[in-house]
Amino acid sequence: MATTSDIRNGMCIHYNHDIYKIIEFLHVKPGKGPAFVRTKLKSVTNGKVLDNTFSAGHKIEEVRVETKGYQFLYHDGEWFHFMNTEDYTQIRLLESALDQPGLLKEGEVVTIAINTEDNMPLSVDMPAHVILTVTATEPGLKGNTATNATKPATVETGAEVNVPLFINEGDKIKVETEKGTYKERIKE
């Protein structure tokens, strides 16, 4: 058993007869009253996100997980197929297990957390940034840069990302996977 002081991002816990992954947490010590931990939990079975508050010192049941590197192979419409980079075994996951499935390109290596009790995959952690090629975007208008103006661009995986006006088709861009936002243009 763990306590609220052991909470960290990415930790998987048993809560309300389900397994949840902690996405965000904040320890709060108000001036009056007992301390507590505000958390944002994501169900690994159905993908629903809920906010919960644990009182300080509350016992939580941690799920023992093992993380392994997997390479993304392909998406067949319903399932995402991955291959273990060590022993070449393959697994498949539903789209709800992934945080940003639109930013995942073939050949990308991700980290998958697997429950050690029943060998079921719990969650997929993508790299912090991915480099994608812009396949479609409108040309930017010159002189329209009084503010941080952006335009939508479609990348090679089919996802849509807002990019600055100077980005053109064929440019490679770095995208932050957590929020799905543009970071910078990659020069070759």
PDB file of C-alpha atoms in Angstrom:
ATOM      1  CA  MET A   1       0.000   0.000   0.000  1.00  0.00           C
ATOM      2  CA  ALA A   2       1.173   3.470  -0.853  1.00  0.00           C
ATOM      3  CA  THR A   3       0.097   6.814   0.583  1.00  0.00           C
ATOM      4  CA  THR A   4      -0.659  10.166  -0.999  1.00  0.00           C
ATOM      5  CA  SER A   5       2.966  11.243  -0.474  1.00  0.00           C
ATOM      6  CA  ASP A   6       4.012   8.531  -2.981  1.00  0.00           C
ATOM      7  CA  ILE A   7       1.787   9.903  -5.787  1.00  0.00           C
ATOM      8  CA  ARG A   8       3.592  10.778  -9.013  1.00  0.00           C
ATOM      9  CA  ASN A   9       2.635  11.350 -12.654  1.00  0.00           C
ATOM     10  CA  GLY A  10       2.192   8.111 -14.580  1.00  0.00           C
ATOM     11  CA  MET A  11       1.506   6.035 -11.462  1.00  0.00           C
ATOM     12  CA  CYS A  12      -1.298   3.456 -11.849  1.00  0.00           C
ATOM     13  CA  ILE A  13      -3.658   2.848  -8.928  1.00  0.00           C
ATOM     14  CA  HIS A  14      -6.765   0.799  -8.068  1.00  0.00           C
ATOM     15  CA  TYR A  15      -9.676   3.194  -7.480  1.00  0.00           C
ATOM     16  CA  ASN A  16     -13.459   2.588  -7.648  1.00  0.00           C
ATOM     17  CA  HIS A  17     -13.076  -1.010  -8.912  1.00  0.00           C
ATOM     18  CA  ASP A  18     -10.982   0.128 -11.906  1.00  0.00           C
ATOM     19  CA  ILE A  19      -7.366   0.948 -12.727  1.00  0.00           C
ATOM     20  CA  TYR A  20      -6.528   4.630 -13.147  1.00  0.00           C
ATOM     21  CA  LYS A  21      -3.369   6.388 -14.285  1.00  0.00           C
ATOM     22  CA  ILE A  22      -2.461   9.640 -12.522  1.00  0.00           C
ATOM     23  CA  ILE A  23      -2.133  12.374 -15.147  1.00  0.00           C
ATOM     24  CA  GLU A  24      -1.699  15.386 -12.836  1.00  0.00           C
ATOM     25  CA  PHE A  25      -1.441  15.927  -9.104  1.00  0.00           C
ATOM     26  CA  LEU A  26      -0.983  18.833  -6.719  1.00  0.00           C
ATOM     27  CA  HIS A  27      -0.214  18.705  -3.000  1.00  0.00           C
ATOM     28  CA  VAL A  28      -2.211  21.471  -1.280  1.00  0.00           C
ATOM     29  CA  LYS A  29      -1.627  22.726   2.261  1.00  0.00           C
ATOM     30  CA  PRO A  30      -4.258  25.337   2.994  1.00  0.00           C
ATOM     31  CA  GLY A  31      -3.734  27.809   5.812  1.00  0.00           C
ATOM     32  CA  LYS A  32      -6.676  26.333   7.662  1.00  0.00           C
ATOM     33  CA  GLY A  33      -7.583  22.672   7.721  1.00  0.00           C
ATOM     34  CA  PRO A  34      -5.780  19.465   6.749  1.00  0.00           C
ATOM     35  CA  ALA A  35      -3.564  19.017   3.697  1.00  0.00           C
ATOM     36  CA  PHE A  36      -4.863  17.166   0.652  1.00  0.00           C
ATOM     37  CA  VAL A  37      -3.805  16.002  -2.818  1.00  0.00           C
ATOM     38  CA  ARG A  38      -5.797  17.106  -5.867  1.00  0.00           C
ATOM     39  CA  THR A  39      -5.443  14.590  -8.715  1.00  0.00           C
ATOM     40  CA  LYS A  40      -6.590  14.082 -12.296  1.00  0.00           C
ATOM     41  CA  LEU A  41      -7.091  10.373 -13.006  1.00  0.00           C
ATOM     42  CA  LYS A  42      -7.543   8.649 -16.384  1.00  0.00           C
ATOM     43  CA  SER A  43      -9.193   5.235 -16.567  1.00  0.00           C
ATOM     44  CA  VAL A  44      -7.024   2.767 -18.490  1.00  0.00           C
ATOM     45  CA  THR A  45     -10.071   0.695 -19.461  1.00  0.00           C
ATOM     46  CA  ASN A  46     -12.356   3.334 -20.971  1.00  0.00           C
ATOM     47  CA  GLY A  47     -10.231   6.514 -21.172  1.00  0.00           C
ATOM     48  CA  LYS A  48     -12.508   8.666 -19.002  1.00  0.00           C
ATOM     49  CA  VAL A  49     -10.792  11.408 -17.007  1.00  0.00           C
ATOM     50  CA  LEU A  50     -11.985  12.389 -13.539  1.00  0.00           C
ATOM     51  CA  ASP A  51     -10.840  14.781 -10.845  1.00  0.00           C
ATOM     52  CA  ASN A  52     -10.433  13.427  -7.333  1.00  0.00           C
ATOM     53  CA  THR A  53      -9.171  14.771  -4.025  1.00  0.00           C
ATOM     54  CA  PHE A  54      -7.394  12.518  -1.534  1.00  0.00           C
ATOM     55  CA  SER A  55      -6.835  13.631   2.061  1.00  0.00           C
ATOM     56  CA  ALA A  56      -3.177  13.685   3.175  1.00  0.00           C
ATOM     57  CA  GLY A  57      -1.965  10.277   4.321  1.00  0.00           C
ATOM     58  CA  HIS A  58      -4.794   8.443   2.538  1.00  0.00           C
ATOM     59  CA  LYS A  59      -3.831   4.860   1.628  1.00  0.00           C
ATOM     60  CA  ILE A  60      -3.941   4.041  -2.094  1.00  0.00           C
ATOM     61  CA  GLU A  61      -3.464   0.675  -3.733  1.00  0.00           C
ATOM     62  CA  GLU A  62      -0.717   0.911  -6.342  1.00  0.00           C
ATOM     63  CA  VAL A  63      -0.728  -1.339  -9.416  1.00  0.00           C
ATOM     64  CA  ARG A  64       2.665  -2.924 -10.090  1.00  0.00           C
ATOM     65  CA  VAL A  65       3.643  -2.129 -13.654  1.00  0.00           C
ATOM     66  CA  GLU A  66       6.552  -2.996 -15.902  1.00  0.00           C
ATOM     67  CA  THR A  67       7.520  -0.670 -18.756  1.00  0.00           C
ATOM     68  CA  LYS A  68       8.863  -1.899 -22.082  1.00  0.00           C
ATOM     69  CA  GLY A  69       9.788  -0.260 -25.366  1.00  0.00           C
ATOM     70  CA  TYR A  70       7.466  -1.021 -28.278  1.00  0.00           C
ATOM     71  CA  GLN A  71       7.640   0.088 -31.905  1.00  0.00           C
ATOM     72  CA  PHE A  72       4.416   1.240 -33.554  1.00  0.00           C
ATOM     73  CA  LEU A  73       3.748  -0.909 -36.632  1.00  0.00           C
ATOM     74  CA  TYR A  74       0.382   0.094 -38.107  1.00  0.00           C
ATOM     75  CA  HIS A  75      -3.228   1.095 -37.450  1.00  0.00           C
ATOM     76  CA  ASP A  76      -5.944  -1.060 -39.030  1.00  0.00           C
ATOM     77  CA  GLY A  77      -8.917   1.195 -38.309  1.00  0.00           C
ATOM     78  CA  GLU A  78      -9.776  -0.173 -34.872  1.00  0.00           C
ATOM     79  CA  TRP A  79      -6.527  -1.507 -33.387  1.00  0.00           C
ATOM     80  CA  PHE A  80      -3.040  -0.038 -33.026  1.00  0.00           C
ATOM     81  CA  HIS A  81      -0.381  -2.753 -33.465  1.00  0.00           C
ATOM     82  CA  PHE A  82       2.953  -2.599 -31.596  1.00  0.00           C
ATOM     83  CA  MET A  83       6.069  -4.814 -31.540  1.00  0.00           C
ATOM     84  CA  ASN A  84       8.320  -5.339 -28.511  1.00  0.00           C
ATOM     85  CA  THR A  85      11.805  -4.049 -29.381  1.00  0.00           C
ATOM     86  CA  GLU A  86      13.513  -6.801 -27.327  1.00  0.00           C
ATOM     87  CA  ASP A  87      11.720 -10.066 -28.107  1.00  0.00           C
ATOM     88  CA  TYR A  88       9.650  -9.008 -31.191  1.00  0.00           C
ATOM     89  CA  THR A  89       6.313 -10.117 -29.729  1.00  0.00           C
ATOM     90  CA  GLN A  90       3.340  -8.089 -30.899  1.00  0.00           C
ATOM     91  CA  ILE A  91       0.399  -6.590 -29.039  1.00  0.00           C
ATOM     92  CA  ARG A  92      -2.572  -4.535 -30.147  1.00  0.00           C
ATOM     93  CA  LEU A  93      -4.346  -1.728 -28.318  1.00  0.00           C
ATOM     94  CA  LEU A  94      -7.541   0.236 -28.789  1.00  0.00           C
ATOM     95  CA  GLU A  95      -7.343   3.943 -29.592  1.00  0.00           C
ATOM     96  CA  SER A  96      -8.595   4.860 -26.092  1.00  0.00           C
ATOM     97  CA  ALA A  97      -5.318   3.568 -24.581  1.00  0.00           C
ATOM     98  CA  LEU A  98      -3.340   6.268 -26.410  1.00  0.00           C
ATOM     99  CA  ASP A  99      -3.280   9.927 -25.388  1.00  0.00           C
ATOM    100  CA  GLN A 100      -2.488  11.377 -28.839  1.00  0.00           C
ATOM    101  CA  PRO A 101      -3.031   8.635 -31.438  1.00  0.00           C
ATOM    102  CA  GLY A 102      -3.078  11.171 -34.296  1.00  0.00           C
ATOM    103  CA  LEU A 103       0.590  12.053 -33.703  1.00  0.00           C
ATOM    104  CA  LEU A 104       1.849   8.462 -33.831  1.00  0.00           C
ATOM    105  CA  LYS A 105       3.695   7.569 -37.030  1.00  0.00           C
ATOM    106  CA  GLU A 106       4.840   4.145 -38.139  1.00  0.00           C
ATOM    107  CA  GLY A 107       8.215   3.133 -36.700  1.00  0.00           C
ATOM    108  CA  GLU A 108       7.902   5.415 -33.637  1.00  0.00           C
ATOM    109  CA  VAL A 109       9.103   3.811 -30.382  1.00  0.00           C
ATOM    110  CA  VAL A 110       6.824   4.261 -27.371  1.00  0.00           C
ATOM    111  CA  THR A 111       6.882   3.003 -23.774  1.00  0.00           C
ATOM    112  CA  ILE A 112       3.991   0.746 -22.755  1.00  0.00           C
ATOM    113  CA  ALA A 113       3.168   0.095 -19.093  1.00  0.00           C
ATOM    114  CA  ILE A 114       2.073  -3.507 -18.521  1.00  0.00           C
ATOM    115  CA  ASN A 115       0.278  -4.773 -15.391  1.00  0.00           C
ATOM    116  CA  THR A 116       2.554  -7.432 -13.836  1.00  0.00           C
ATOM    117  CA  GLU A 117      -0.404  -9.347 -12.343  1.00  0.00           C
ATOM    118  CA  ASP A 118      -2.180 -10.232 -15.605  1.00  0.00           C
ATOM    119  CA  ASN A 119       0.222  -8.956 -18.351  1.00  0.00           C
ATOM    120  CA  MET A 120      -2.412  -6.540 -19.683  1.00  0.00           C
ATOM    121  CA  PRO A 121      -1.174  -3.300 -21.278  1.00  0.00           C
ATOM    122  CA  LEU A 122      -2.330  -0.302 -19.232  1.00  0.00           C
ATOM    123  CA  SER A 123      -1.061   2.834 -20.950  1.00  0.00           C
ATOM    124  CA  VAL A 124       1.147   4.140 -23.725  1.00  0.00           C
ATOM    125  CA  ASP A 125       3.708   6.883 -23.087  1.00  0.00           C
ATOM    126  CA  MET A 126       4.785   8.618 -26.273  1.00  0.00           C
ATOM    127  CA  PRO A 127       8.074  10.493 -26.627  1.00  0.00           C
ATOM    128  CA  ALA A 128       7.915  14.130 -25.466  1.00  0.00           C
ATOM    129  CA  HIS A 129       8.246  15.385 -29.063  1.00  0.00           C
ATOM    130  CA  VAL A 130       7.736  13.908 -32.520  1.00  0.00           C
ATOM    131  CA  ILE A 131       9.032  15.221 -35.836  1.00  0.00           C
ATOM    132  CA  LEU A 132       6.388  15.207 -38.566  1.00  0.00           C
ATOM    133  CA  THR A 133       6.190  16.478 -42.147  1.00  0.00           C
ATOM    134  CA  VAL A 134       3.491  19.000 -43.089  1.00  0.00           C
ATOM    135  CA  THR A 135       1.428  17.540 -45.950  1.00  0.00           C
ATOM    136  CA  ALA A 136      -1.189  20.271 -46.413  1.00  0.00           C
ATOM    137  CA  THR A 137      -1.522  23.894 -45.325  1.00  0.00           C
ATOM    138  CA  GLU A 138      -2.616  27.187 -46.816  1.00  0.00           C
ATOM    139  CA  PRO A 139       0.095  29.687 -47.767  1.00  0.00           C
ATOM    140  CA  GLY A 140       0.624  32.405 -45.159  1.00  0.00           C
ATOM    141  CA  LEU A 141      -0.215  36.006 -46.039  1.00  0.00           C
ATOM    142  CA  LYS A 142       2.721  38.392 -45.904  1.00  0.00           C
ATOM    143  CA  GLY A 143       2.346  41.192 -43.376  1.00  0.00           C
ATOM    144  CA  ASN A 144      -0.311  39.362 -41.351  1.00  0.00           C
ATOM    145  CA  THR A 145       1.940  38.908 -38.325  1.00  0.00           C
ATOM    146  CA  ALA A 146       0.860  41.644 -35.909  1.00  0.00           C
ATOM    147  CA  THR A 147       0.112  38.941 -33.347  1.00  0.00           C
ATOM    148  CA  ASN A 148       1.096  35.313 -33.055  1.00  0.00           C
ATOM    149  CA  ALA A 149      -1.086  34.338 -35.996  1.00  0.00           C
ATOM    150  CA  THR A 150      -1.443  30.634 -36.706  1.00  0.00           C
ATOM    151  CA  LYS A 151      -3.047  28.494 -39.373  1.00  0.00           C
ATOM    152  CA  PRO A 152      -4.127  24.838 -39.416  1.00  0.00           C
ATOM    153  CA  ALA A 153      -1.763  22.338 -41.020  1.00  0.00           C
ATOM    154  CA  THR A 154      -2.246  18.635 -41.691  1.00  0.00           C
ATOM    155  CA  VAL A 155       0.774  16.450 -40.887  1.00  0.00           C
ATOM    156  CA  GLU A 156       1.780  13.081 -42.352  1.00  0.00           C
ATOM    157  CA  THR A 157      -0.200  11.108 -39.746  1.00  0.00           C
ATOM    158  CA  GLY A 158      -3.425  12.935 -40.653  1.00  0.00           C
ATOM    159  CA  ALA A 159      -3.559  15.011 -37.456  1.00  0.00           C
ATOM    160  CA  GLU A 160      -4.201  18.746 -37.600  1.00  0.00           C
ATOM    161  CA  VAL A 161      -1.797  21.107 -35.784  1.00  0.00           C
ATOM    162  CA  ASN A 162      -1.903  24.906 -35.569  1.00  0.00           C
ATOM    163  CA  VAL A 163       1.377  26.298 -36.943  1.00  0.00           C
ATOM    164  CA  PRO A 164       2.827  29.794 -37.550  1.00  0.00           C
ATOM    165  CA  LEU A 165       2.161  31.451 -40.923  1.00  0.00           C
ATOM    166  CA  PHE A 166       5.716  30.845 -42.243  1.00  0.00           C
ATOM    167  CA  ILE A 167       5.311  27.044 -42.262  1.00  0.00           C
ATOM    168  CA  ASN A 168       4.789  25.575 -45.754  1.00  0.00           C
ATOM    169  CA  GLU A 169       3.960  22.157 -47.175  1.00  0.00           C
ATOM    170  CA  GLY A 170       6.922  19.783 -46.978  1.00  0.00           C
ATOM    171  CA  ASP A 171       8.426  21.449 -43.870  1.00  0.00           C
ATOM    172  CA  LYS A 172       9.353  19.208 -40.947  1.00  0.00           C
ATOM    173  CA  ILE A 173       8.036  20.410 -37.596  1.00  0.00           C
ATOM    174  CA  LYS A 174       8.530  19.326 -33.993  1.00  0.00           C
ATOM    175  CA  VAL A 175       5.220  18.703 -32.194  1.00  0.00           C
ATOM    176  CA  GLU A 176       4.832  18.382 -28.422  1.00  0.00           C
ATOM    177  CA  THR A 177       2.895  15.127 -27.927  1.00  0.00           C
ATOM    178  CA  GLU A 178       1.365  15.935 -24.539  1.00  0.00           C
ATOM    179  CA  LYS A 179      -0.642  18.902 -25.828  1.00  0.00           C
ATOM    180  CA  GLY A 180      -0.437  18.314 -29.590  1.00  0.00           C
ATOM    181  CA  THR A 181       1.065  21.754 -30.166  1.00  0.00           C
ATOM    182  CA  TYR A 182       3.710  23.091 -32.555  1.00  0.00           C
ATOM    183  CA  LYS A 183       7.178  23.636 -31.004  1.00  0.00           C
ATOM    184  CA  GLU A 184       9.562  24.541 -33.847  1.00  0.00           C
ATOM    185  CA  ARG A 185      10.489  24.037 -37.486  1.00  0.00           C
ATOM    186  CA  ILE A 186      13.255  21.508 -38.129  1.00  0.00           C
ATOM    187  CA  LYS A 187      15.898  22.595 -40.619  1.00  0.00           C
ATOM    188  CA  GLU A 188      17.770  19.925 -42.526  1.00  0.00           C
TER     189      GLU A 188
END
